[in-house]
Short mmCIF file of C-alpha atoms in Angstrom, two decimals:
data_model
loop_
_atom_site.label_atom_id
_atom_site.label_comp_id
_atom_site.label_asym_id
_atom_site.label_seq_id
_atom_site.Cartn_x
_atom_site.Cartn_y
_atom_site.Cartn_z
CA MET A 55 78.08 154.45 60.03
CA ALA A 56 78.27 150.93 61.35
CA ALA A 57 81.38 148.98 60.40
CA LYS A 58 80.62 146.36 58.09
CA LYS A 59 80.76 142.86 59.55
CA GLU A 60 83.58 140.69 58.37
CA LYS A 61 82.71 137.26 56.98
CA SER A 62 83.93 134.58 59.47
CA SER A 63 86.97 132.63 58.16
CA SER A 64 86.96 128.84 57.99
CA PHE A 65 89.46 126.37 57.12
CA LEU A 66 86.68 124.24 55.48
CA THR A 67 87.23 124.73 51.76
CA ASP A 68 84.77 124.71 48.92
CA LYS A 69 85.97 121.16 48.16
CA SER A 70 85.66 120.02 51.72
CA MET A 71 82.08 121.16 51.72
CA SER A 72 81.19 119.58 48.33
CA PHE A 73 82.78 116.26 49.52
CA LEU A 74 80.53 116.46 53.05
CA LYS A 75 77.45 116.91 51.07
CA GLU A 76 77.98 114.22 48.52
CA TYR A 77 79.01 111.92 51.48
CA ILE A 78 75.95 112.71 53.52
CA ASN A 79 73.63 112.32 50.47
CA ASN A 80 75.00 109.05 49.51
CA ALA A 81 73.56 105.92 51.08
CA SER A 82 75.72 103.70 53.11
CA PRO A 83 73.56 101.28 55.22
CA VAL A 84 74.95 98.78 57.62
CA GLY A 85 76.69 95.95 55.83
CA PHE A 86 76.33 97.75 52.43
CA GLU A 87 78.87 100.63 53.06
CA ALA A 88 80.83 100.25 49.68
CA SER A 89 79.55 103.00 47.80
CA GLY A 90 80.21 105.51 50.80
CA GLN A 91 83.62 104.04 51.35
CA ARG A 92 84.44 104.77 47.53
CA ILE A 93 83.64 108.34 47.99
CA TRP A 94 85.51 108.77 51.24
CA LEU A 95 88.72 107.00 49.91
CA ASN A 96 88.66 109.02 46.67
CA TYR A 97 88.71 112.31 48.86
CA LEU A 98 91.27 110.95 51.19
CA LYS A 99 93.71 109.42 48.85
CA PRO A 100 95.83 112.71 48.11
CA PHE A 101 96.40 113.14 51.85
CA VAL A 102 97.81 109.69 52.80
CA ASP A 103 100.57 107.54 51.80
CA THR A 104 98.68 104.36 51.17
CA THR A 105 95.13 102.89 51.64
CA PHE A 106 93.73 99.60 52.39
CA VAL A 107 90.10 97.91 52.85
CA ASP A 108 89.56 94.99 55.16
CA PRO A 109 87.17 92.06 54.05
CA TYR A 110 83.98 93.72 55.29
CA GLY A 111 84.69 97.19 53.96
CA THR A 112 86.36 99.24 56.69
CA ALA A 113 88.53 101.55 54.81
CA VAL A 114 91.90 102.98 56.10
CA GLY A 115 94.37 105.59 54.98
CA VAL A 116 97.80 105.45 56.48
CA ILE A 117 100.72 108.11 56.81
CA ASN A 118 103.97 106.71 57.55
CA PRO A 119 102.88 103.16 57.05
CA ASP A 120 106.32 101.73 58.22
CA ALA A 121 106.36 103.52 61.31
CA PRO A 122 106.38 100.77 64.43
CA PHE A 123 104.34 103.22 66.57
CA LYS A 124 100.63 103.45 65.42
CA VAL A 125 97.92 105.98 66.25
CA VAL A 126 94.42 105.75 64.94
CA ILE A 127 91.88 108.42 64.25
CA GLU A 128 88.60 106.66 63.55
CA ALA A 129 84.84 107.31 62.69
CA HIS A 130 82.16 104.84 61.40
CA ALA A 131 80.89 104.91 58.11
CA ASP A 132 77.43 103.03 58.28
CA GLU A 133 73.98 104.36 58.68
CA ILE A 134 70.83 102.76 60.09
CA SER A 135 68.41 101.32 57.50
CA TRP A 136 65.79 98.74 56.98
CA PHE A 137 65.51 95.42 55.18
CA VAL A 138 62.72 94.08 53.05
CA ASN A 139 61.20 91.10 54.85
CA TYR A 140 57.97 90.31 53.64
CA ILE A 141 56.05 91.04 50.23
CA THR A 142 52.33 90.90 50.48
CA PRO A 143 50.16 89.58 47.40
CA GLU A 144 49.01 93.15 47.10
CA GLY A 145 52.62 94.53 46.63
CA LEU A 146 53.16 96.10 49.93
CA LEU A 147 56.54 95.46 51.78
CA TYR A 148 57.14 94.86 55.47
CA LEU A 149 60.45 95.35 56.95
CA LYS A 150 63.09 94.62 59.40
CA ARG A 151 65.28 96.90 61.35
CA ASN A 152 69.11 97.09 60.11
CA GLY A 153 70.53 98.96 63.17
CA GLY A 154 68.77 101.04 65.58
CA VAL A 155 66.36 102.82 63.07
CA ASP A 156 63.46 104.66 64.72
CA HIS A 157 60.17 103.33 63.87
CA GLN A 158 58.30 106.42 65.31
CA VAL A 159 59.61 108.68 62.58
CA ALA A 160 58.96 106.31 59.66
CA PRO A 161 55.24 107.17 58.76
CA ALA A 162 55.04 109.18 55.49
CA GLN A 163 58.90 109.19 54.97
CA ARG A 164 60.17 108.78 51.35
CA VAL A 165 62.72 106.09 51.00
CA PHE A 166 64.90 104.19 48.29
CA ILE A 167 64.67 100.57 48.11
CA HIS A 168 68.09 99.34 46.90
CA GLY A 169 67.08 96.50 44.49
CA LYS A 170 69.00 94.40 41.85
CA LYS A 171 68.00 96.92 39.10
CA GLY A 172 69.06 100.09 41.10
CA ASN A 173 67.05 102.50 43.55
CA VAL A 174 63.29 102.16 43.58
CA PRO A 175 61.57 105.23 45.33
CA ALA A 176 58.84 104.28 47.74
CA VAL A 177 57.02 105.72 50.85
CA PHE A 178 55.99 104.60 54.22
CA GLY A 179 52.28 104.29 54.00
CA TRP A 180 50.28 105.52 57.02
CA PRO A 181 46.27 105.73 57.29
CA ALA A 182 44.81 109.24 56.88
CA ILE A 183 43.89 111.23 60.05
CA HIS A 184 40.28 110.81 59.07
CA THR A 185 40.29 106.88 59.23
CA ARG A 186 42.47 106.92 62.29
CA LEU A 187 40.00 109.09 64.20
CA SER A 188 36.99 107.10 63.14
CA ASN A 189 37.83 103.54 64.05
CA ASN A 190 35.51 101.80 66.40
CA GLU A 191 38.10 101.58 69.19
CA ASN A 192 38.56 105.34 69.03
CA LYS A 193 42.04 104.78 69.57
CA GLU A 194 44.75 105.81 67.21
CA PRO A 195 47.36 103.37 65.90
CA GLN A 196 50.99 103.74 66.87
CA PRO A 197 53.75 103.13 64.53
CA LYS A 198 55.52 99.87 65.14
CA VAL A 199 57.80 97.77 63.08
CA GLU A 200 55.11 95.13 62.57
CA ASN A 201 52.51 97.68 61.19
CA LEU A 202 54.88 99.84 59.16
CA PHE A 203 54.80 99.12 55.39
CA LEU A 204 56.03 100.48 52.22
CA ASP A 205 54.29 101.38 48.97
CA CYS A 206 56.34 101.37 45.81
CA GLY A 207 53.48 101.61 43.33
CA ALA A 208 53.29 97.88 42.86
CA ARG A 209 49.95 96.30 43.24
CA ASN A 210 50.97 92.68 43.35
CA ARG A 211 53.94 90.58 44.15
CA LYS A 212 54.99 90.00 40.51
CA GLU A 213 55.10 93.84 39.99
CA VAL A 214 57.31 94.24 42.92
CA GLU A 215 59.71 91.69 41.58
CA GLU A 216 59.71 93.29 38.12
CA LEU A 217 61.08 96.32 39.84
CA GLY A 218 64.19 94.38 41.14
CA ILE A 219 62.94 94.44 44.74
CA HIS A 220 63.79 91.10 46.56
CA ILE A 221 63.74 89.72 50.26
CA GLY A 222 66.79 91.27 51.84
CA ALA A 223 66.97 94.50 49.97
CA VAL A 224 67.97 97.44 51.86
CA VAL A 225 65.85 100.49 52.40
CA THR A 226 67.18 104.09 53.25
CA TYR A 227 65.61 107.31 53.59
CA GLN A 228 65.86 109.83 50.80
CA GLU A 229 66.56 113.01 52.88
CA GLY A 230 69.91 114.61 52.25
CA PHE A 231 72.12 117.52 53.15
CA ALA A 232 70.51 121.04 53.84
CA GLU A 233 71.45 124.25 55.51
CA LEU A 234 69.51 126.17 58.13
CA ALA A 235 70.00 129.53 59.82
CA ASN A 236 73.05 130.43 61.91
CA ASP A 237 75.36 127.84 60.54
CA TYR A 238 73.35 124.71 61.43
CA TYR A 239 73.30 121.80 59.00
CA ILE A 240 70.82 118.93 58.76
CA GLY A 241 70.93 115.65 56.98
CA ARG A 242 70.45 111.97 57.20
CA ALA A 243 73.28 109.88 58.75
CA PHE A 244 75.40 112.63 60.25
CA ASP A 245 75.87 109.79 62.68
CA ASN A 246 78.50 109.16 61.95
CA ARG A 247 79.59 110.29 58.36
CA VAL A 248 80.30 113.63 59.83
CA GLY A 249 83.04 111.91 61.73
CA GLY A 250 84.27 110.27 58.41
CA PHE A 251 84.36 113.84 57.14
CA MET A 252 86.25 115.02 60.20
CA ILE A 253 89.04 112.57 60.00
CA ALA A 254 89.54 112.96 56.35
CA GLU A 255 89.82 116.73 57.04
CA VAL A 256 92.57 116.12 59.84
CA ALA A 257 94.42 114.20 57.07
CA ARG A 258 93.98 116.99 54.60
CA LEU A 259 95.46 119.69 57.25
CA LEU A 260 98.41 117.42 57.94
CA LYS A 261 99.16 117.20 54.31
CA GLU A 262 98.58 120.83 53.49
CA ASN A 263 100.45 122.04 56.44
CA LYS A 264 103.36 120.00 55.56
CA LYS A 265 103.43 118.22 59.29
CA LYS A 266 105.66 115.39 59.70
CA LEU A 267 104.37 112.88 62.19
CA PRO A 268 106.91 110.72 64.55
CA PHE A 269 104.48 107.64 64.07
CA GLY A 270 102.13 105.91 61.81
CA LEU A 271 98.73 107.57 61.69
CA TYR A 272 95.90 105.34 60.44
CA VAL A 273 92.82 107.07 59.30
CA VAL A 274 90.00 104.60 59.93
CA ASN A 275 86.44 104.59 58.64
CA ALA A 276 84.83 101.58 60.24
CA VAL A 277 81.95 99.55 59.14
CA GLN A 278 78.99 98.23 61.15
CA GLU A 279 79.07 100.16 64.26
CA GLU A 280 75.21 100.46 64.31
CA ILE A 281 74.81 96.78 65.00
CA GLY A 282 77.40 96.25 67.74
CA LEU A 283 80.77 97.86 66.78
CA ARG A 284 81.82 94.96 64.56
CA GLY A 285 83.83 96.90 62.02
CA ALA A 286 85.99 98.35 64.80
CA GLU A 287 86.47 95.03 66.53
CA MET A 288 87.95 93.54 63.25
CA ILE A 289 90.26 96.61 62.16
CA ALA A 290 91.54 96.98 65.90
CA ARG A 291 92.88 93.50 65.90
CA ARG A 292 94.42 94.01 62.43
CA ILE A 293 96.07 97.30 63.05
CA LYS A 294 97.12 96.79 66.74
CA PRO A 295 97.35 100.46 67.54
CA ASN A 296 99.29 101.96 70.32
CA ILE A 297 96.63 105.01 70.72
CA ALA A 298 93.24 105.41 69.30
CA ILE A 299 91.16 108.81 69.17
CA ILE A 300 87.68 107.97 68.23
CA THR A 301 84.97 110.41 66.98
CA ASP A 302 81.24 109.99 67.01
CA VAL A 303 78.10 112.02 67.78
CA THR A 304 76.51 112.53 71.09
CA HIS A 305 73.29 114.10 72.12
CA ASP A 306 72.43 117.54 72.23
CA THR A 307 70.26 117.61 75.55
CA THR A 308 68.99 121.17 75.43
CA THR A 309 65.78 120.29 73.40
CA PRO A 310 62.56 119.18 74.85
CA MET A 311 61.81 115.89 76.02
CA VAL A 312 65.55 115.05 76.82
CA ASN A 313 66.42 114.51 80.53
CA LYS A 314 69.74 116.33 81.49
CA ILE A 315 69.84 114.44 84.67
CA ILE A 316 70.47 111.25 82.78
CA GLU A 317 71.94 112.42 79.51
CA GLY A 318 74.17 115.48 80.91
CA ASP A 319 74.22 118.95 79.68
CA ILE A 320 75.55 119.15 76.06
CA ALA A 321 74.55 121.71 73.56
CA CYS A 322 75.22 122.33 69.58
CA GLY A 323 77.62 125.23 69.15
CA LYS A 324 79.54 124.92 72.36
CA GLY A 325 82.37 122.81 71.14
CA PRO A 326 83.13 118.90 71.09
CA SER A 327 82.22 116.92 74.14
CA LEU A 328 84.64 114.78 76.19
CA ALA A 329 83.52 111.76 77.91
CA PHE A 330 84.76 110.28 81.22
CA GLY A 331 84.28 106.28 81.44
CA PRO A 332 85.96 103.23 82.10
CA ALA A 333 87.01 102.76 78.31
CA VAL A 334 88.15 106.04 78.04
CA HIS A 335 91.94 106.34 79.16
CA ASN A 336 92.36 108.88 81.92
CA LYS A 337 95.64 110.22 80.79
CA LEU A 338 95.04 110.30 77.21
CA LEU A 339 91.79 112.32 78.13
CA GLN A 340 94.07 114.71 80.07
CA VAL A 341 96.43 115.11 77.07
CA VAL A 342 93.23 115.99 74.88
CA GLN A 343 91.92 118.44 77.59
CA ASP A 344 95.40 120.10 77.96
CA VAL A 345 95.55 120.46 74.00
CA ALA A 346 91.96 122.04 74.00
CA GLU A 347 93.09 124.46 76.76
CA LYS A 348 96.27 125.42 75.01
CA SER A 349 94.44 125.95 71.67
CA SER A 350 91.66 127.92 73.10
CA ILE A 351 89.16 125.10 71.86
CA PRO A 352 85.93 124.86 73.76
CA VAL A 353 84.96 121.45 75.13
CA GLN A 354 82.03 120.06 76.98
CA LEU A 355 82.23 117.13 79.46
CA ARG A 356 79.98 114.32 80.10
CA ALA A 357 80.11 110.78 81.84
CA VAL A 358 79.21 107.48 80.48
CA SER A 359 78.51 104.37 82.54
CA ARG A 360 79.63 100.87 81.83
CA SER A 361 80.39 101.54 78.04
CA THR A 362 80.66 104.60 75.68
CA GLY A 363 78.34 102.77 73.10
CA THR A 364 80.83 103.87 70.47
CA ASP A 365 83.90 102.18 68.73
CA THR A 366 85.96 103.33 71.54
CA ASP A 367 84.90 100.29 73.45
CA SER A 368 86.25 98.09 70.69
CA PHE A 369 89.64 99.74 70.44
CA ALA A 370 90.33 100.22 74.18
CA TYR A 371 89.67 96.59 74.91
CA ALA A 372 91.32 95.11 71.71
CA ASN A 373 94.59 92.99 71.72
CA ASP A 374 96.39 93.89 74.92
CA GLY A 375 94.58 97.07 75.70
CA CYS A 376 94.66 100.21 73.64
CA PRO A 377 94.66 103.88 75.36
CA SER A 378 91.61 105.29 73.69
CA VAL A 379 89.76 108.45 73.94
CA LEU A 380 86.32 109.57 72.66
CA ILE A 381 85.83 113.11 71.00
CA SER A 382 82.09 113.56 70.25
CA ILE A 383 80.33 116.14 68.43
CA PRO A 384 76.82 117.29 69.64
CA LEU A 385 73.92 116.28 67.58
CA ARG A 386 70.25 117.00 67.80
CA TYR A 387 67.52 114.36 66.69
CA MET A 388 69.85 111.43 66.42
CA HIS A 389 68.58 108.60 64.32
CA THR A 390 66.04 110.65 62.49
CA THR A 391 65.99 112.09 58.88
CA VAL A 392 66.80 115.59 60.25
CA GLU A 393 69.99 115.03 62.30
CA MET A 394 71.25 118.51 63.07
CA LEU A 395 74.50 119.92 64.03
CA HIS A 396 76.63 123.10 64.13
CA LYS A 397 79.45 124.10 61.62
CA SER A 398 81.56 125.54 64.60
CA ASP A 399 81.54 122.20 66.41
CA ILE A 400 82.73 120.59 63.18
CA GLU A 401 85.54 122.91 62.81
CA ASN A 402 86.47 122.63 66.48
CA THR A 403 86.27 118.88 66.57
CA ILE A 404 88.76 118.76 63.63
CA LYS A 405 91.08 121.29 65.12
CA LEU A 406 91.00 119.38 68.47
CA MET A 407 91.91 115.96 66.92
CA TYR A 408 94.51 117.67 64.58
CA GLU A 409 96.27 119.48 67.48
CA THR A 410 96.08 116.32 69.60
CA VAL A 411 97.61 114.33 66.76
CA LEU A 412 100.42 116.98 66.49
CA THR A 413 101.12 116.70 70.44
CA LEU A 414 101.46 112.97 70.69
CA THR A 415 104.68 111.02 70.25
CA PRO A 416 105.81 107.50 70.86
CA LYS A 417 107.14 108.76 74.21
CA THR A 418 103.92 110.32 75.34
CA ASN A 419 103.60 108.83 78.90
CA LEU A 420 100.24 107.14 79.24
CA ASN A 421 101.10 104.76 82.05
CA TYR A 422 98.81 104.70 85.17
CA LEU A 423 101.48 103.65 87.48
#
């Protein structure tokens, strides 16, 4: 008789997973992250000594706030979205991007318009295939920002305004968290609320395992990354950390239409990705690699060019310079409504950050010369 297969153990609790699902399903568009930050802070507060929020909404939990040496673990809270830019006399809405939202995936998507009277459901309208194929030019239209529009059921501008919709109202997709086979998760805005989840879990594990740190640990969930790393710029200047560990997503390059020669060879389920690049501090990166080897955590390597394109750049070059490292989690279908990642990568990324934090001390030698 075949042996019964044991269910794999995980340090992610039911409460952890409930938090992740609520956090992913909540909308936190660029510049309007407050509701997501409330959810995040409410989960984090039992695990830290104090919290604060900066003027633009970056949320921070601190362990050992009086310690002179400061280590940051950081993610970004914002998601890509749209702004209502023009309302037609017929009640249709045209948009502007808020961050790098992908216009090609928009047609026929369901959205929420965040108006003055609450969320208004709407859809991206798109001409039926019958009419596209029968136009005189015999050429199908392609989705572009200028030809995408929302239909909320209003049939004139007055009806739109009565719904509480206004110019500048933010629009987010409706899709939320779901589970697929073989421990894959999909959702909107895993970029990078999975990072916010993971740094909160690091704080939870430190608290529950009664670990004492020889420095102040700043658990930072920054705003406005998607429009130029702006939240990280502000909070790095405020905290003035000695070391920064940044987590974000990176591309799984094993799916069709992705060029590994350009993007590297990274796959979901094979562990967090470590990046080599000018902003990534070589000696701190070696510390992380040594921790991964010692703790038997699988990692994948990649290279970046002039910048990482993440909040790592803001921390690395802030103040007098801050040794910074980037630990990324592989993600499929970035900036779509079905961003996909693997549970084991979440666990291993949390573990790698946790063990790295326990390895660092104020005496860790990160001098190049």
